[in-house]
Amino acid sequence: MQIASVVPSSRFLERRIVKTAKVAEAKTIVELGPGTGGTTRAILAAMKPDAKLLTVEINPLFHQLVSQINDDRLMTHLGNAAELKDILEKRGLPAPDVVISGIPFSTLDHKLGTKIIEVISSVLVYGGRFVAYQARNRVADLCEPVMGCCNDKKLELLNIPPMRVYCWSKNGFKKRGTTQ
Ligand SMILES: C[S@@+](CC[C@H](N)C(=O)[O-])C[C@H]1O[C@@H](n2cnc3c(N)ncnc32)[C@H](O)[C@@H]1O
């Protein structure tokens, strides 16, 4: 239920996530649910030399795997994404430019899913981006009341299973039926 996937993300999906999130332009990046760390490595490969990446993983085994990545720009945290605000504060990190999430919102309890979306929305810098890659549409249903309709949605077919990559921009959060 927490992992929702038996196959790590493909190179094609990793590339799409990095591009959609504009990782190369970001200073502070958060990755929720890094799993075995393939996406983490792809993010690090695209990041600026002075950027920082914080991962938040709830599974101790995955957290341990990601913590073995040797990169001074990487900070890893074992815990729940719902605590992101406190985690950033305790580590003295600024508002992130980008939050990337692989957390399977489709299998999460509705209350927890909404709490995670609310905290992401509150911590992002103005103009920041929230990118979620998901097999199902539930993340959009959870996000809409908080962030409005997504600004971008693409389907990556070269992944098992095919994955939707959603993006919300904080200054572009728009409610259904509005033009801005
Ligand atoms: C689909 S897997 C990640 C896949 C990986 N990033 C990749 O692309 O190969 C989802 C991950 O989210 C983690 N996760 C689930 N709920 C979480 C939560 N509330 N907080 C942090 N991590 C969570 C799971 O343990 C799992 O590692």
PDB file of N, CA and C in Angstrom, residues 5-73:
ATOM      1  N   SER A   5       4.358  -0.113  -6.075  1.00  0.00           N
ATOM      2  CA  SER A   5       5.052  -0.427  -7.322  1.00  0.00           C
ATOM      3  C   SER A   5       6.120  -1.474  -7.040  1.00  0.00           C
ATOM      4  N   VAL A   6       6.242  -2.428  -7.960  1.00  0.00           N
ATOM      5  CA  VAL A   6       7.294  -3.431  -7.767  1.00  0.00           C
ATOM      6  C   VAL A   6       8.497  -3.114  -8.643  1.00  0.00           C
ATOM      7  N   VAL A   7       8.322  -2.189  -9.581  1.00  0.00           N
ATOM      8  CA  VAL A   7       9.399  -1.854 -10.517  1.00  0.00           C
ATOM      9  C   VAL A   7       9.816  -0.401 -10.322  1.00  0.00           C
ATOM     10  N   PRO A   8      11.114  -0.134 -10.111  1.00  0.00           N
ATOM     11  CA  PRO A   8      11.539   1.271 -10.002  1.00  0.00           C
ATOM     12  C   PRO A   8      11.254   2.034 -11.290  1.00  0.00           C
ATOM     13  N   SER A   9      11.222   3.353 -11.194  1.00  0.00           N
ATOM     14  CA  SER A   9      10.937   4.198 -12.363  1.00  0.00           C
ATOM     15  C   SER A   9      11.955   3.966 -13.479  1.00  0.00           C
ATOM     16  N   SER A  10      11.495   4.035 -14.733  1.00  0.00           N
ATOM     17  CA  SER A  10      12.388   3.872 -15.881  1.00  0.00           C
ATOM     18  C   SER A  10      13.211   5.149 -16.085  1.00  0.00           C
ATOM     19  N   ARG A  11      14.248   5.039 -16.901  1.00  0.00           N
ATOM     20  CA  ARG A  11      15.067   6.214 -17.250  1.00  0.00           C
ATOM     21  C   ARG A  11      14.214   7.290 -17.914  1.00  0.00           C
ATOM     22  N   PHE A  12      13.247   6.830 -18.721  1.00  0.00           N
ATOM     23  CA  PHE A  12      12.386   7.767 -19.450  1.00  0.00           C
ATOM     24  C   PHE A  12      11.538   8.568 -18.465  1.00  0.00           C
ATOM     25  N   LEU A  13      10.999   7.858 -17.474  1.00  0.00           N
ATOM     26  CA  LEU A  13      10.185   8.547 -16.471  1.00  0.00           C
ATOM     27  C   LEU A  13      11.067   9.482 -15.638  1.00  0.00           C
ATOM     28  N   GLU A  14      12.242   9.010 -15.254  1.00  0.00           N
ATOM     29  CA  GLU A  14      13.158   9.866 -14.473  1.00  0.00           C
ATOM     30  C   GLU A  14      13.442  11.164 -15.218  1.00  0.00           C
ATOM     31  N   ARG A  15      13.716  11.026 -16.518  1.00  0.00           N
ATOM     32  CA  ARG A  15      14.023  12.223 -17.331  1.00  0.00           C
ATOM     33  C   ARG A  15      12.834  13.165 -17.390  1.00  0.00           C
ATOM     34  N   ARG A  16      11.653  12.588 -17.533  1.00  0.00           N
ATOM     35  CA  ARG A  16      10.452  13.430 -17.629  1.00  0.00           C
ATOM     36  C   ARG A  16      10.218  14.178 -16.304  1.00  0.00           C
ATOM     37  N   ILE A  17      10.435  13.496 -15.196  1.00  0.00           N
ATOM     38  CA  ILE A  17      10.233  14.115 -13.874  1.00  0.00           C
ATOM     39  C   ILE A  17      11.195  15.299 -13.698  1.00  0.00           C
ATOM     40  N   VAL A  18      12.464  15.044 -14.016  1.00  0.00           N
ATOM     41  CA  VAL A  18      13.511  16.064 -13.851  1.00  0.00           C
ATOM     42  C   VAL A  18      13.214  17.294 -14.723  1.00  0.00           C
ATOM     43  N   LYS A  19      12.765  17.033 -15.955  1.00  0.00           N
ATOM     44  CA  LYS A  19      12.470  18.124 -16.885  1.00  0.00           C
ATOM     45  C   LYS A  19      11.233  18.902 -16.424  1.00  0.00           C
ATOM     46  N   THR A  20      10.189  18.188 -16.054  1.00  0.00           N
ATOM     47  CA  THR A  20       8.941  18.835 -15.626  1.00  0.00           C
ATOM     48  C   THR A  20       9.174  19.699 -14.390  1.00  0.00           C
ATOM     49  N   ALA A  21       9.999  19.200 -13.487  1.00  0.00           N
ATOM     50  CA  ALA A  21      10.257  19.919 -12.228  1.00  0.00           C
ATOM     51  C   ALA A  21      11.247  21.068 -12.419  1.00  0.00           C
ATOM     52  N   LYS A  22      11.883  21.161 -13.592  1.00  0.00           N
ATOM     53  CA  LYS A  22      12.939  22.159 -13.843  1.00  0.00           C
ATOM     54  C   LYS A  22      13.988  22.094 -12.749  1.00  0.00           C
ATOM     55  N   VAL A  23      14.447  20.886 -12.496  1.00  0.00           N
ATOM     56  CA  VAL A  23      15.419  20.638 -11.425  1.00  0.00           C
ATOM     57  C   VAL A  23      16.695  21.473 -11.612  1.00  0.00           C
ATOM     58  N   ALA A  24      17.109  21.641 -12.858  1.00  0.00           N
ATOM     59  CA  ALA A  24      18.364  22.356 -13.133  1.00  0.00           C
ATOM     60  C   ALA A  24      18.310  23.818 -12.696  1.00  0.00           C
ATOM     61  N   GLU A  25      17.104  24.368 -12.506  1.00  0.00           N
ATOM     62  CA  GLU A  25      16.972  25.784 -12.104  1.00  0.00           C
ATOM     63  C   GLU A  25      16.771  25.942 -10.601  1.00  0.00           C
ATOM     64  N   ALA A  26      16.560  24.830  -9.893  1.00  0.00           N
ATOM     65  CA  ALA A  26      16.153  24.909  -8.480  1.00  0.00           C
ATOM     66  C   ALA A  26      17.340  24.978  -7.528  1.00  0.00           C
ATOM     67  N   LYS A  27      17.100  25.610  -6.371  1.00  0.00           N
ATOM     68  CA  LYS A  27      18.137  25.694  -5.329  1.00  0.00           C
ATOM     69  C   LYS A  27      17.861  24.695  -4.217  1.00  0.00           C
ATOM     70  N   THR A  28      16.587  24.593  -3.840  1.00  0.00           N
ATOM     71  CA  THR A  28      16.207  23.654  -2.780  1.00  0.00           C
ATOM     72  C   THR A  28      15.113  22.742  -3.317  1.00  0.00           C
ATOM     73  N   ILE A  29      15.408  21.446  -3.253  1.00  0.00           N
ATOM     74  CA  ILE A  29      14.496  20.446  -3.818  1.00  0.00           C
ATOM     75  C   ILE A  29      14.144  19.435  -2.735  1.00  0.00           C
ATOM     76  N   VAL A  30      12.896  19.015  -2.719  1.00  0.00           N
ATOM     77  CA  VAL A  30      12.459  17.969  -1.791  1.00  0.00           C
ATOM     78  C   VAL A  30      11.937  16.811  -2.618  1.00  0.00           C
ATOM     79  N   GLU A  31      12.365  15.595  -2.266  1.00  0.00           N
ATOM     80  CA  GLU A  31      11.795  14.404  -2.898  1.00  0.00           C
ATOM     81  C   GLU A  31      11.097  13.563  -1.834  1.00  0.00           C
ATOM     82  N   LEU A  32       9.799  13.328  -2.041  1.00  0.00           N
ATOM     83  CA  LEU A  32       9.009  12.519  -1.109  1.00  0.00           C
ATOM     84  C   LEU A  32       8.886  11.112  -1.683  1.00  0.00           C
ATOM     85  N   GLY A  33       9.263  10.099  -0.907  1.00  0.00           N
ATOM     86  CA  GLY A  33       9.155   8.715  -1.361  1.00  0.00           C
ATOM     87  C   GLY A  33      10.194   8.357  -2.407  1.00  0.00           C
ATOM     88  N   PRO A  34      11.489   8.481  -2.079  1.00  0.00           N
ATOM     89  CA  PRO A  34      12.532   8.174  -3.075  1.00  0.00           C
ATOM     90  C   PRO A  34      12.661   6.686  -3.395  1.00  0.00           C
ATOM     91  N   GLY A  35      12.087   5.817  -2.552  1.00  0.00           N
ATOM     92  CA  GLY A  35      12.175   4.370  -2.814  1.00  0.00           C
ATOM     93  C   GLY A  35      13.613   3.916  -2.843  1.00  0.00           C
ATOM     94  N   THR A  36      13.989   3.172  -3.893  1.00  0.00           N
ATOM     95  CA  THR A  36      15.345   2.618  -3.973  1.00  0.00           C
ATOM     96  C   THR A  36      16.378   3.656  -4.459  1.00  0.00           C
ATOM     97  N   GLY A  37      15.929   4.849  -4.821  1.00  0.00           N
ATOM     98  CA  GLY A  37      16.869   5.939  -5.079  1.00  0.00           C
ATOM     99  C   GLY A  37      17.188   6.235  -6.540  1.00  0.00           C
ATOM    100  N   GLY A  38      16.527   5.559  -7.470  1.00  0.00           N
ATOM    101  CA  GLY A  38      16.779   5.840  -8.894  1.00  0.00           C
ATOM    102  C   GLY A  38      16.419   7.276  -9.251  1.00  0.00           C
ATOM    103  N   THR A  39      15.255   7.711  -8.802  1.00  0.00           N
ATOM    104  CA  THR A  39      14.830   9.089  -9.077  1.00  0.00           C
ATOM    105  C   THR A  39      15.752  10.079  -8.360  1.00  0.00           C
ATOM    106  N   THR A  40      16.204   9.700  -7.175  1.00  0.00           N
ATOM    107  CA  THR A  40      17.107  10.581  -6.399  1.00  0.00           C
ATOM    108  C   THR A  40      18.395  10.820  -7.186  1.00  0.00           C
ATOM    109  N   ARG A  41      18.948   9.747  -7.746  1.00  0.00           N
ATOM    110  CA  ARG A  41      20.190   9.868  -8.535  1.00  0.00           C
ATOM    111  C   ARG A  41      19.961  10.746  -9.767  1.00  0.00           C
ATOM    112  N   ALA A  42      18.817  10.567 -10.393  1.00  0.00           N
ATOM    113  CA  ALA A  42      18.514  11.371 -11.593  1.00  0.00           C
ATOM    114  C   ALA A  42      18.382  12.850 -11.225  1.00  0.00           C
ATOM    115  N   ILE A  43      17.775  13.129 -10.084  1.00  0.00           N
ATOM    116  CA  ILE A  43      17.624  14.524  -9.635  1.00  0.00           C
ATOM    117  C   ILE A  43      19.011  15.103  -9.344  1.00  0.00           C
ATOM    118  N   LEU A  44      19.830  14.337  -8.627  1.00  0.00           N
ATOM    119  CA  LEU A  44      21.184  14.824  -8.285  1.00  0.00           C
ATOM    120  C   LEU A  44      21.993  15.095  -9.560  1.00  0.00           C
ATOM    121  N   ALA A  45      21.848  14.236 -10.551  1.00  0.00           N
ATOM    122  CA  ALA A  45      22.619  14.395 -11.796  1.00  0.00           C
ATOM    123  C   ALA A  45      22.239  15.683 -12.522  1.00  0.00           C
ATOM    124  N   ALA A  46      20.989  16.123 -12.323  1.00  0.00           N
ATOM    125  CA  ALA A  46      20.518  17.326 -13.037  1.00  0.00           C
ATOM    126  C   ALA A  46      20.658  18.602 -12.206  1.00  0.00           C
ATOM    127  N   MET A  47      20.963  18.461 -10.925  1.00  0.00           N
ATOM    128  CA  MET A  47      20.988  19.627 -10.024  1.00  0.00           C
ATOM    129  C   MET A  47      22.228  20.493 -10.183  1.00  0.00           C
ATOM    130  N   LYS A  48      22.088  21.781  -9.802  1.00  0.00           N
ATOM    131  CA  LYS A  48      23.245  22.686  -9.782  1.00  0.00           C
ATOM    132  C   LYS A  48      24.214  22.238  -8.680  1.00  0.00           C
ATOM    133  N   PRO A  49      25.498  22.607  -8.792  1.00  0.00           N
ATOM    134  CA  PRO A  49      26.473  22.193  -7.772  1.00  0.00           C
ATOM    135  C   PRO A  49      26.142  22.735  -6.382  1.00  0.00           C
ATOM    136  N   ASP A  50      25.466  23.906  -6.327  1.00  0.00           N
ATOM    137  CA  ASP A  50      25.191  24.491  -5.001  1.00  0.00           C
ATOM    138  C   ASP A  50      23.742  24.269  -4.543  1.00  0.00           C
ATOM    139  N   ALA A  51      23.020  23.411  -5.228  1.00  0.00           N
ATOM    140  CA  ALA A  51      21.627  23.132  -4.822  1.00  0.00           C
ATOM    141  C   ALA A  51      21.611  22.062  -3.729  1.00  0.00           C
ATOM    142  N   LYS A  52      20.482  21.950  -3.040  1.00  0.00           N
ATOM    143  CA  LYS A  52      20.332  20.951  -1.972  1.00  0.00           C
ATOM    144  C   LYS A  52      19.114  20.081  -2.262  1.00  0.00           C
ATOM    145  N   LEU A  53      19.236  18.796  -1.935  1.00  0.00           N
ATOM    146  CA  LEU A  53      18.113  17.864  -2.083  1.00  0.00           C
ATOM    147  C   LEU A  53      17.840  17.180  -0.750  1.00  0.00           C
ATOM    148  N   LEU A  54      16.595  17.286  -0.297  1.00  0.00           N
ATOM    149  CA  LEU A  54      16.169  16.581   0.916  1.00  0.00           C
ATOM    150  C   LEU A  54      15.208  15.477   0.504  1.00  0.00           C
ATOM    151  N   THR A  55      15.514  14.226   0.914  1.00  0.00           N
ATOM    152  CA  THR A  55      14.566  13.132   0.668  1.00  0.00           C
ATOM    153  C   THR A  55      13.847  12.796   1.971  1.00  0.00           C
ATOM    154  N   VAL A  56      12.565  12.454   1.849  1.00  0.00           N
ATOM    155  CA  VAL A  56      11.776  12.024   3.012  1.00  0.00           C
ATOM    156  C   VAL A  56      11.149  10.675   2.664  1.00  0.00           C
ATOM    157  N   GLU A  57      11.595   9.648   3.349  1.00  0.00           N
ATOM    158  CA  GLU A  57      11.148   8.276   3.053  1.00  0.00           C
ATOM    159  C   GLU A  57      10.659   7.626   4.349  1.00  0.00           C
ATOM    160  N   ILE A  58       9.516   6.971   4.273  1.00  0.00           N
ATOM    161  CA  ILE A  58       8.907   6.378   5.471  1.00  0.00           C
ATOM    162  C   ILE A  58       9.420   4.954   5.738  1.00  0.00           C
ATOM    163  N   ASN A  59       9.953   4.308   4.710  1.00  0.00           N
ATOM    164  CA  ASN A  59      10.391   2.916   4.836  1.00  0.00           C
ATOM    165  C   ASN A  59      11.877   2.886   5.228  1.00  0.00           C
ATOM    166  N   PRO A  60      12.208   2.292   6.406  1.00  0.00           N
ATOM    167  CA  PRO A  60      13.602   2.334   6.887  1.00  0.00           C
ATOM    168  C   PRO A  60      14.607   1.706   5.922  1.00  0.00           C
ATOM    169  N   LEU A  61      14.198   0.632   5.231  1.00  0.00           N
ATOM    170  CA  LEU A  61      15.123  -0.030   4.309  1.00  0.00           C
ATOM    171  C   LEU A  61      15.445   0.884   3.121  1.00  0.00           C
ATOM    172  N   PHE A  62      14.426   1.509   2.567  1.00  0.00           N
ATOM    173  CA  PHE A  62      14.645   2.429   1.442  1.00  0.00           C
ATOM    174  C   PHE A  62      15.444   3.649   1.906  1.00  0.00           C
ATOM    175  N   HIS A  63      15.109   4.126   3.102  1.00  0.00           N
ATOM    176  CA  HIS A  63      15.841   5.277   3.639  1.00  0.00           C
ATOM    177  C   HIS A  63      17.337   4.943   3.727  1.00  0.00           C
ATOM    178  N   GLN A  64      17.617   3.728   4.206  1.00  0.00           N
ATOM    179  CA  GLN A  64      19.017   3.303   4.345  1.00  0.00           C
ATOM    180  C   GLN A  64      19.711   3.248   2.978  1.00  0.00           C
ATOM    181  N   LEU A  65      18.995   2.721   1.985  1.00  0.00           N
ATOM    182  CA  LEU A  65      19.565   2.631   0.629  1.00  0.00           C
ATOM    183  C   LEU A  65      19.903   4.014   0.081  1.00  0.00           C
ATOM    184  N   VAL A  66      18.966   4.939   0.229  1.00  0.00           N
ATOM    185  CA  VAL A  66      19.162   6.296  -0.309  1.00  0.00           C
ATOM    186  C   VAL A  66      20.273   7.010   0.458  1.00  0.00           C
ATOM    187  N   SER A  67      20.393   6.708   1.746  1.00  0.00           N
ATOM    188  CA  SER A  67      21.429   7.352   2.572  1.00  0.00           C
ATOM    189  C   SER A  67      22.835   6.922   2.154  1.00  0.00           C
ATOM    190  N   GLN A  68      22.921   5.828   1.400  1.00  0.00           N
ATOM    191  CA  GLN A  68      24.247   5.370   0.945  1.00  0.00           C
ATOM    192  C   GLN A  68      24.755   6.149  -0.268  1.00  0.00           C
ATOM    193  N   ILE A  69      23.894   6.971  -0.857  1.00  0.00           N
ATOM    194  CA  ILE A  69      24.334   7.780  -2.007  1.00  0.00           C
ATOM    195  C   ILE A  69      25.303   8.837  -1.484  1.00  0.00           C
ATOM    196  N   ASN A  70      26.481   8.854  -2.105  1.00  0.00           N
ATOM    197  CA  ASN A  70      27.536   9.735  -1.618  1.00  0.00           C
ATOM    198  C   ASN A  70      27.519  11.055  -2.394  1.00  0.00           C
ATOM    199  N   ASP A  71      26.827  12.030  -1.830  1.00  0.00           N
ATOM    200  CA  ASP A  71      26.740  13.342  -2.488  1.00  0.00           C
ATOM    201  C   ASP A  71      26.480  14.396  -1.406  1.00  0.00           C
ATOM    202  N   ASP A  72      27.369  15.375  -1.321  1.00  0.00           N
ATOM    203  CA  ASP A  72      27.269  16.402  -0.264  1.00  0.00           C
ATOM    204  C   ASP A  72      25.992  17.224  -0.359  1.00  0.00           C
ATOM    205  N   ARG A  73      25.357  17.230  -1.516  1.00  0.00           N
ATOM    206  CA  ARG A  73      24.152  18.043  -1.691  1.00  0.00           C
ATOM    207  C   ARG A  73      22.900  17.344  -1.175  1.00  0.00           C
TER     208      ARG A  73
END
